[in-house]
C-alpha cells in the first residue's frame, strides 16, 4: 500500500463532515450545526469568517461546553469563550506501517462495549467524547482479562479522509506500545480502502506529537480550537 498524501484535504473539514457525511447525527441549519446529544458536543459553521451562532441558542443549554475548530473571530454577545488553544493537523504520508497486527486482531467497539468504553474514558479522559462517537467510524480496542485497556477510533471524514481519534490507554498499561499498535492497525485499514489518514493534536501536547512523528505522521497545518458556552 502506497502513501496517500496526494489526496486533497477539503477546506472546513469539520463542517463538510458534519453537514454532509454525518448529517443524520447532527442538528441545526444550513449555516450552523452541532452533533446531537450522546455525541461529543462539536459545532461547525459553513462560514468560519462570519459564524452564525443563533441556531445554537435552541440547541444548547446555558453553560454547556461546545467545541469548535477553525474559528478565531470575536465572540458574540450572549456567549462565553471558555478556552482557546492551537490544534496541529498531522498527516500520514508514508506507505502503510509494517505491523503484525491488523484491525482483525482487535475487537471492534460497538454498543455492547459502552460500559467498558465509559470506564476507560473515565480513567483516562480522551477530550470531548460521547458514546455516540462509536457510530462515526471504526473504533477498536485491546481487552485484557475482560477489561478494555486501550482504544483508538477512526472517524469517517469528508473528502475520502479518515481521522485517527480517541486514542486512549488505561494509566496502568501505558508505556507498552498499545496506542501505537492500535493506530498502526487503523492506518492500514484506512489505506486498504484508499483513504487518506490524519489526526489532530493540541500543539502543546509534546508527548503525543513525539509519538506521532516517530510513527511517521508529518505536521501540516494549525488551526484554532475553542471551547465556548451560552450564558
PDB file of C-alpha atoms in Angstrom:
ATOM      1  CA  UNK A   1       0.000   0.000   0.000  1.00  0.00           C
ATOM      2  CA  UNK A   2       1.431   3.324  -1.064  1.00  0.00           C
ATOM      3  CA  UNK A   3       1.282   6.721   0.574  1.00  0.00           C
ATOM      4  CA  UNK A   4      -1.927   8.735   0.145  1.00  0.00           C
ATOM      5  CA  UNK A   5      -0.729  12.266   0.804  1.00  0.00           C
ATOM      6  CA  UNK A   6      -1.759  13.257  -2.741  1.00  0.00           C
ATOM      7  CA  UNK A   7      -5.408  13.345  -1.666  1.00  0.00           C
ATOM      8  CA  UNK A   8      -6.683  16.912  -1.372  1.00  0.00           C
ATOM      9  CA  UNK A   9      -7.887  17.783   2.129  1.00  0.00           C
ATOM     10  CA  UNK A  10     -11.153  19.768   1.991  1.00  0.00           C
ATOM     11  CA  UNK A  11     -11.329  23.257   3.449  1.00  0.00           C
ATOM     12  CA  UNK A  12     -13.510  23.496   6.552  1.00  0.00           C
ATOM     13  CA  UNK A  13     -13.366  19.741   7.021  1.00  0.00           C
ATOM     14  CA  UNK A  14     -15.456  19.721  10.208  1.00  0.00           C
ATOM     15  CA  UNK A  15     -18.384  21.495   8.563  1.00  0.00           C
ATOM     16  CA  UNK A  16     -18.369  19.334   5.453  1.00  0.00           C
ATOM     17  CA  UNK A  17     -18.183  16.183   7.521  1.00  0.00           C
ATOM     18  CA  UNK A  18     -20.967  17.208   9.897  1.00  0.00           C
ATOM     19  CA  UNK A  19     -23.240  18.721   7.239  1.00  0.00           C
ATOM     20  CA  UNK A  20     -22.820  16.023   4.616  1.00  0.00           C
ATOM     21  CA  UNK A  21     -21.320  12.730   5.715  1.00  0.00           C
ATOM     22  CA  UNK A  22     -22.681  12.755   9.288  1.00  0.00           C
ATOM     23  CA  UNK A  23     -25.719  14.959   8.824  1.00  0.00           C
ATOM     24  CA  UNK A  24     -28.022  12.338  10.359  1.00  0.00           C
ATOM     25  CA  UNK A  25     -26.124  12.678  13.646  1.00  0.00           C
ATOM     26  CA  UNK A  26     -26.259  16.474  13.763  1.00  0.00           C
ATOM     27  CA  UNK A  27     -28.853  19.212  14.075  1.00  0.00           C
ATOM     28  CA  UNK A  28     -29.011  22.855  13.078  1.00  0.00           C
ATOM     29  CA  UNK A  29     -29.338  24.932   9.940  1.00  0.00           C
ATOM     30  CA  UNK A  30     -27.607  25.442   6.624  1.00  0.00           C
ATOM     31  CA  UNK A  31     -25.136  27.765   8.358  1.00  0.00           C
ATOM     32  CA  UNK A  32     -24.539  26.110  11.728  1.00  0.00           C
ATOM     33  CA  UNK A  33     -24.701  22.573  13.079  1.00  0.00           C
ATOM     34  CA  UNK A  34     -23.812  20.543  16.161  1.00  0.00           C
ATOM     35  CA  UNK A  35     -23.709  16.869  16.933  1.00  0.00           C
ATOM     36  CA  UNK A  36     -26.816  15.755  18.797  1.00  0.00           C
ATOM     37  CA  UNK A  37     -26.913  14.604  22.408  1.00  0.00           C
ATOM     38  CA  UNK A  38     -24.890  11.481  23.040  1.00  0.00           C
ATOM     39  CA  UNK A  39     -22.096  12.572  20.726  1.00  0.00           C
ATOM     40  CA  UNK A  40     -19.175  14.842  21.545  1.00  0.00           C
ATOM     41  CA  UNK A  41     -20.619  18.395  21.510  1.00  0.00           C
ATOM     42  CA  UNK A  42     -18.752  19.686  18.475  1.00  0.00           C
ATOM     43  CA  UNK A  43     -20.162  22.590  16.488  1.00  0.00           C
ATOM     44  CA  UNK A  44     -19.372  23.685  12.941  1.00  0.00           C
ATOM     45  CA  UNK A  45     -20.016  26.709  10.749  1.00  0.00           C
ATOM     46  CA  UNK A  46     -20.428  26.965   6.991  1.00  0.00           C
ATOM     47  CA  UNK A  47     -18.568  30.300   7.061  1.00  0.00           C
ATOM     48  CA  UNK A  48     -15.752  30.428   9.606  1.00  0.00           C
ATOM     49  CA  UNK A  49     -15.159  34.121   8.954  1.00  0.00           C
ATOM     50  CA  UNK A  50     -18.769  35.019   9.825  1.00  0.00           C
ATOM     51  CA  UNK A  51     -20.160  32.229  12.020  1.00  0.00           C
ATOM     52  CA  UNK A  52     -23.859  32.288  12.849  1.00  0.00           C
ATOM     53  CA  UNK A  53     -24.346  31.190  16.454  1.00  0.00           C
ATOM     54  CA  UNK A  54     -28.081  31.995  16.522  1.00  0.00           C
ATOM     55  CA  UNK A  55     -29.252  28.429  15.667  1.00  0.00           C
ATOM     56  CA  UNK A  56     -27.249  27.104  18.620  1.00  0.00           C
ATOM     57  CA  UNK A  57     -29.394  29.026  21.103  1.00  0.00           C
ATOM     58  CA  UNK A  58     -32.188  26.474  20.696  1.00  0.00           C
ATOM     59  CA  UNK A  59     -29.786  23.536  20.509  1.00  0.00           C
ATOM     60  CA  UNK A  60     -27.704  24.071  23.630  1.00  0.00           C
ATOM     61  CA  UNK A  61     -28.172  24.580  27.330  1.00  0.00           C
ATOM     62  CA  UNK A  62     -26.774  27.539  29.239  1.00  0.00           C
ATOM     63  CA  UNK A  63     -23.285  26.663  30.419  1.00  0.00           C
ATOM     64  CA  UNK A  64     -22.943  23.633  28.148  1.00  0.00           C
ATOM     65  CA  UNK A  65     -19.430  23.378  26.723  1.00  0.00           C
ATOM     66  CA  UNK A  66     -19.299  23.356  22.921  1.00  0.00           C
ATOM     67  CA  UNK A  67     -16.166  22.703  20.897  1.00  0.00           C
ATOM     68  CA  UNK A  68     -15.219  24.150  17.518  1.00  0.00           C
ATOM     69  CA  UNK A  69     -12.234  24.168  15.184  1.00  0.00           C
ATOM     70  CA  UNK A  70     -11.059  26.916  12.849  1.00  0.00           C
ATOM     71  CA  UNK A  71     -12.976  29.931  14.165  1.00  0.00           C
ATOM     72  CA  UNK A  72     -10.944  32.752  15.710  1.00  0.00           C
ATOM     73  CA  UNK A  73     -13.154  35.838  15.378  1.00  0.00           C
ATOM     74  CA  UNK A  74     -14.893  37.899  18.031  1.00  0.00           C
ATOM     75  CA  UNK A  75     -17.259  36.034  20.343  1.00  0.00           C
ATOM     76  CA  UNK A  76     -20.780  37.492  20.041  1.00  0.00           C
ATOM     77  CA  UNK A  77     -22.861  38.754  22.938  1.00  0.00           C
ATOM     78  CA  UNK A  78     -24.536  36.033  24.935  1.00  0.00           C
ATOM     79  CA  UNK A  79     -21.619  33.639  24.540  1.00  0.00           C
ATOM     80  CA  UNK A  80     -18.563  32.967  26.664  1.00  0.00           C
ATOM     81  CA  UNK A  81     -15.112  31.913  25.450  1.00  0.00           C
ATOM     82  CA  UNK A  82     -14.082  29.190  27.898  1.00  0.00           C
ATOM     83  CA  UNK A  83     -10.736  28.245  26.370  1.00  0.00           C
ATOM     84  CA  UNK A  84      -8.664  28.672  23.242  1.00  0.00           C
ATOM     85  CA  UNK A  85      -5.703  26.638  22.040  1.00  0.00           C
ATOM     86  CA  UNK A  86      -3.846  25.654  18.908  1.00  0.00           C
ATOM     87  CA  UNK A  87      -4.567  22.388  17.100  1.00  0.00           C
ATOM     88  CA  UNK A  88      -1.916  20.747  14.985  1.00  0.00           C
ATOM     89  CA  UNK A  89      -3.063  18.741  11.968  1.00  0.00           C
ATOM     90  CA  UNK A  90      -0.752  15.815  11.239  1.00  0.00           C
ATOM     91  CA  UNK A  91      -0.925  13.793   8.013  1.00  0.00           C
ATOM     92  CA  UNK A  92       0.159  10.246   7.287  1.00  0.00           C
ATOM     93  CA  UNK A  93       2.333  10.460   4.164  1.00  0.00           C
ATOM     94  CA  UNK A  94       4.089   7.083   4.113  1.00  0.00           C
ATOM     95  CA  UNK A  95       3.183   3.578   2.955  1.00  0.00           C
ATOM     96  CA  UNK A  96       1.146   1.578   5.436  1.00  0.00           C
ATOM     97  CA  UNK A  97       3.092   0.830   8.619  1.00  0.00           C
ATOM     98  CA  UNK A  98       4.619  -2.605   8.950  1.00  0.00           C
ATOM     99  CA  UNK A  99       2.903  -4.427  11.772  1.00  0.00           C
ATOM    100  CA  UNK A 100       1.961  -7.999  12.518  1.00  0.00           C
ATOM    101  CA  UNK A 101      -1.337  -6.888  13.998  1.00  0.00           C
ATOM    102  CA  UNK A 102      -4.325  -5.790  11.924  1.00  0.00           C
ATOM    103  CA  UNK A 103      -7.721  -4.442  12.904  1.00  0.00           C
ATOM    104  CA  UNK A 104      -8.982  -8.045  12.721  1.00  0.00           C
ATOM    105  CA  UNK A 105      -6.813  -8.768  15.764  1.00  0.00           C
ATOM    106  CA  UNK A 106      -8.669  -6.208  17.862  1.00  0.00           C
ATOM    107  CA  UNK A 107     -12.386  -6.150  18.741  1.00  0.00           C
ATOM    108  CA  UNK A 108     -14.497  -3.506  17.031  1.00  0.00           C
ATOM    109  CA  UNK A 109     -16.170  -1.432  19.727  1.00  0.00           C
ATOM    110  CA  UNK A 110     -19.951  -1.188  19.422  1.00  0.00           C
ATOM    111  CA  UNK A 111     -22.944  -0.503  21.655  1.00  0.00           C
ATOM    112  CA  UNK A 112     -22.247  -3.663  23.659  1.00  0.00           C
ATOM    113  CA  UNK A 113     -18.967  -2.080  24.783  1.00  0.00           C
ATOM    114  CA  UNK A 114     -20.500   1.164  26.069  1.00  0.00           C
ATOM    115  CA  UNK A 115     -19.867   0.383  29.729  1.00  0.00           C
ATOM    116  CA  UNK A 116     -16.247  -0.630  29.090  1.00  0.00           C
ATOM    117  CA  UNK A 117     -15.581   2.449  26.935  1.00  0.00           C
ATOM    118  CA  UNK A 118     -17.141   4.733  29.552  1.00  0.00           C
ATOM    119  CA  UNK A 119     -14.912   3.264  32.250  1.00  0.00           C
ATOM    120  CA  UNK A 120     -11.762   3.606  30.122  1.00  0.00           C
ATOM    121  CA  UNK A 121     -12.534   7.230  29.291  1.00  0.00           C
ATOM    122  CA  UNK A 122     -13.230   7.888  32.980  1.00  0.00           C
ATOM    123  CA  UNK A 123      -9.814   6.502  33.879  1.00  0.00           C
ATOM    124  CA  UNK A 124      -8.059   8.394  31.072  1.00  0.00           C
ATOM    125  CA  UNK A 125     -10.062  11.312  29.616  1.00  0.00           C
ATOM    126  CA  UNK A 126      -9.983  11.483  25.818  1.00  0.00           C
ATOM    127  CA  UNK A 127     -11.009  15.098  25.320  1.00  0.00           C
ATOM    128  CA  UNK A 128     -14.527  15.767  24.020  1.00  0.00           C
ATOM    129  CA  UNK A 129     -16.172  12.361  23.774  1.00  0.00           C
ATOM    130  CA  UNK A 130     -19.617  10.813  23.682  1.00  0.00           C
ATOM    131  CA  UNK A 131     -20.579   7.176  23.270  1.00  0.00           C
ATOM    132  CA  UNK A 132     -22.349   8.145  20.068  1.00  0.00           C
ATOM    133  CA  UNK A 133     -18.896   8.730  18.585  1.00  0.00           C
ATOM    134  CA  UNK A 134     -18.629   4.982  18.077  1.00  0.00           C
ATOM    135  CA  UNK A 135     -21.129   5.420  15.236  1.00  0.00           C
ATOM    136  CA  UNK A 136     -18.947   7.950  13.403  1.00  0.00           C
ATOM    137  CA  UNK A 137     -16.352   5.406  12.336  1.00  0.00           C
ATOM    138  CA  UNK A 138     -14.446   2.280  13.271  1.00  0.00           C
ATOM    139  CA  UNK A 139     -13.192   2.078  16.863  1.00  0.00           C
ATOM    140  CA  UNK A 140     -11.025  -0.803  18.006  1.00  0.00           C
ATOM    141  CA  UNK A 141      -9.650  -1.790  21.392  1.00  0.00           C
ATOM    142  CA  UNK A 142      -7.434  -4.116  23.382  1.00  0.00           C
ATOM    143  CA  UNK A 143      -9.044  -6.232  26.067  1.00  0.00           C
ATOM    144  CA  UNK A 144      -7.098  -7.967  28.838  1.00  0.00           C
ATOM    145  CA  UNK A 145      -8.786 -10.232  31.358  1.00  0.00           C
ATOM    146  CA  UNK A 146     -12.165  -8.842  30.386  1.00  0.00           C
ATOM    147  CA  UNK A 147     -11.114  -5.209  30.792  1.00  0.00           C
ATOM    148  CA  UNK A 148     -10.836  -2.689  27.940  1.00  0.00           C
ATOM    149  CA  UNK A 149      -7.346  -1.246  28.457  1.00  0.00           C
ATOM    150  CA  UNK A 150      -6.826   0.774  25.255  1.00  0.00           C
ATOM    151  CA  UNK A 151      -8.735   2.013  22.232  1.00  0.00           C
ATOM    152  CA  UNK A 152      -8.292   4.058  19.076  1.00  0.00           C
ATOM    153  CA  UNK A 153     -11.013   5.487  16.883  1.00  0.00           C
ATOM    154  CA  UNK A 154     -11.044   6.332  13.202  1.00  0.00           C
ATOM    155  CA  UNK A 155     -13.673   8.888  12.275  1.00  0.00           C
ATOM    156  CA  UNK A 156     -15.092   8.983   8.753  1.00  0.00           C
ATOM    157  CA  UNK A 157     -14.491  12.440   7.247  1.00  0.00           C
ATOM    158  CA  UNK A 158     -15.335  14.324   4.075  1.00  0.00           C
ATOM    159  CA  UNK A 159     -13.136  14.042   1.018  1.00  0.00           C
ATOM    160  CA  UNK A 160     -12.270  10.350   1.472  1.00  0.00           C
ATOM    161  CA  UNK A 161     -10.266  11.063   4.631  1.00  0.00           C
ATOM    162  CA  UNK A 162     -10.168   9.198   7.916  1.00  0.00           C
ATOM    163  CA  UNK A 163      -9.248  10.868  11.214  1.00  0.00           C
ATOM    164  CA  UNK A 164      -7.483   8.943  13.961  1.00  0.00           C
ATOM    165  CA  UNK A 165      -9.204   9.998  17.196  1.00  0.00           C
ATOM    166  CA  UNK A 166      -9.980   8.965  20.777  1.00  0.00           C
ATOM    167  CA  UNK A 167      -6.613   7.284  21.324  1.00  0.00           C
ATOM    168  CA  UNK A 168      -6.780   6.243  24.972  1.00  0.00           C
ATOM    169  CA  UNK A 169      -4.721   3.898  27.159  1.00  0.00           C
ATOM    170  CA  UNK A 170      -5.555   2.985  30.741  1.00  0.00           C
ATOM    171  CA  UNK A 171      -2.965   4.594  33.069  1.00  0.00           C
ATOM    172  CA  UNK A 172      -1.828   1.191  34.380  1.00  0.00           C
ATOM    173  CA  UNK A 173      -0.950  -0.017  30.871  1.00  0.00           C
ATOM    174  CA  UNK A 174       0.880   2.969  29.421  1.00  0.00           C
ATOM    175  CA  UNK A 175       4.376   2.623  28.026  1.00  0.00           C
ATOM    176  CA  UNK A 176       3.667  -0.784  26.456  1.00  0.00           C
ATOM    177  CA  UNK A 177       3.110   0.439  22.889  1.00  0.00           C
ATOM    178  CA  UNK A 178      -0.624  -0.290  22.889  1.00  0.00           C
ATOM    179  CA  UNK A 179      -1.601   3.039  21.319  1.00  0.00           C
ATOM    180  CA  UNK A 180       1.000   2.556  18.605  1.00  0.00           C
ATOM    181  CA  UNK A 181      -0.387  -0.906  17.782  1.00  0.00           C
ATOM    182  CA  UNK A 182      -3.947   0.357  17.517  1.00  0.00           C
ATOM    183  CA  UNK A 183      -3.094   3.450  15.474  1.00  0.00           C
ATOM    184  CA  UNK A 184      -0.930   1.417  13.079  1.00  0.00           C
ATOM    185  CA  UNK A 185      -3.757  -1.078  12.576  1.00  0.00           C
ATOM    186  CA  UNK A 186      -6.222   1.725  11.889  1.00  0.00           C
ATOM    187  CA  UNK A 187      -3.869   3.309   9.348  1.00  0.00           C
ATOM    188  CA  UNK A 188      -3.518   0.024   7.489  1.00  0.00           C
ATOM    189  CA  UNK A 189      -7.286  -0.487   7.491  1.00  0.00           C
ATOM    190  CA  UNK A 190      -7.893   3.013   6.106  1.00  0.00           C
ATOM    191  CA  UNK A 191      -5.258   2.688   3.415  1.00  0.00           C
ATOM    192  CA  UNK A 192      -6.687  -0.627   2.278  1.00  0.00           C
ATOM    193  CA  UNK A 193      -9.781   1.386   1.373  1.00  0.00           C
ATOM    194  CA  UNK A 194      -7.771   4.088  -0.392  1.00  0.00           C
ATOM    195  CA  UNK A 195      -8.370   6.702   2.312  1.00  0.00           C
ATOM    196  CA  UNK A 196      -6.069   9.472   3.446  1.00  0.00           C
ATOM    197  CA  UNK A 197      -5.259   9.485   7.165  1.00  0.00           C
ATOM    198  CA  UNK A 198      -4.768  12.411   9.509  1.00  0.00           C
ATOM    199  CA  UNK A 199      -5.114  13.295  13.147  1.00  0.00           C
ATOM    200  CA  UNK A 200      -5.308  16.425  15.259  1.00  0.00           C
ATOM    201  CA  UNK A 201      -3.407  17.017  18.458  1.00  0.00           C
ATOM    202  CA  UNK A 202      -3.063  20.003  20.752  1.00  0.00           C
ATOM    203  CA  UNK A 203       0.071  21.928  19.892  1.00  0.00           C
ATOM    204  CA  UNK A 204       1.316  21.800  23.498  1.00  0.00           C
ATOM    205  CA  UNK A 205       0.838  18.018  23.819  1.00  0.00           C
ATOM    206  CA  UNK A 206       4.507  17.320  23.201  1.00  0.00           C
ATOM    207  CA  UNK A 207       4.395  13.651  24.173  1.00  0.00           C
ATOM    208  CA  UNK A 208       1.662  12.878  21.634  1.00  0.00           C
ATOM    209  CA  UNK A 209       3.430  14.904  18.959  1.00  0.00           C
ATOM    210  CA  UNK A 210       6.639  12.933  19.504  1.00  0.00           C
ATOM    211  CA  UNK A 211       4.785   9.626  19.294  1.00  0.00           C
ATOM    212  CA  UNK A 212       3.019  10.500  16.061  1.00  0.00           C
ATOM    213  CA  UNK A 213       6.120  11.994  14.447  1.00  0.00           C
ATOM    214  CA  UNK A 214       8.067   8.860  15.342  1.00  0.00           C
ATOM    215  CA  UNK A 215       5.350   6.736  13.747  1.00  0.00           C
ATOM    216  CA  UNK A 216       5.578   8.717  10.501  1.00  0.00           C
ATOM    217  CA  UNK A 217       2.969  11.464  10.703  1.00  0.00           C
ATOM    218  CA  UNK A 218       4.100  14.859   9.452  1.00  0.00           C
ATOM    219  CA  UNK A 219       2.999  18.173  10.910  1.00  0.00           C
ATOM    220  CA  UNK A 220       0.961  20.021   8.294  1.00  0.00           C
ATOM    221  CA  UNK A 221      -1.261  22.903   9.364  1.00  0.00           C
ATOM    222  CA  UNK A 222      -2.583  24.537  12.512  1.00  0.00           C
ATOM    223  CA  UNK A 223      -6.000  25.844  13.455  1.00  0.00           C
ATOM    224  CA  UNK A 224      -7.617  27.484  16.458  1.00  0.00           C
ATOM    225  CA  UNK A 225      -9.579  25.214  18.775  1.00  0.00           C
ATOM    226  CA  UNK A 226     -12.150  26.876  21.016  1.00  0.00           C
ATOM    227  CA  UNK A 227     -14.495  25.900  23.785  1.00  0.00           C
ATOM    228  CA  UNK A 228     -17.500  28.190  24.177  1.00  0.00           C
ATOM    229  CA  UNK A 229     -20.691  28.214  26.205  1.00  0.00           C
ATOM    230  CA  UNK A 230     -24.004  30.045  26.118  1.00  0.00           C
ATOM    231  CA  UNK A 231     -24.543  32.430  29.021  1.00  0.00           C
TER     232      UNK A 231
END
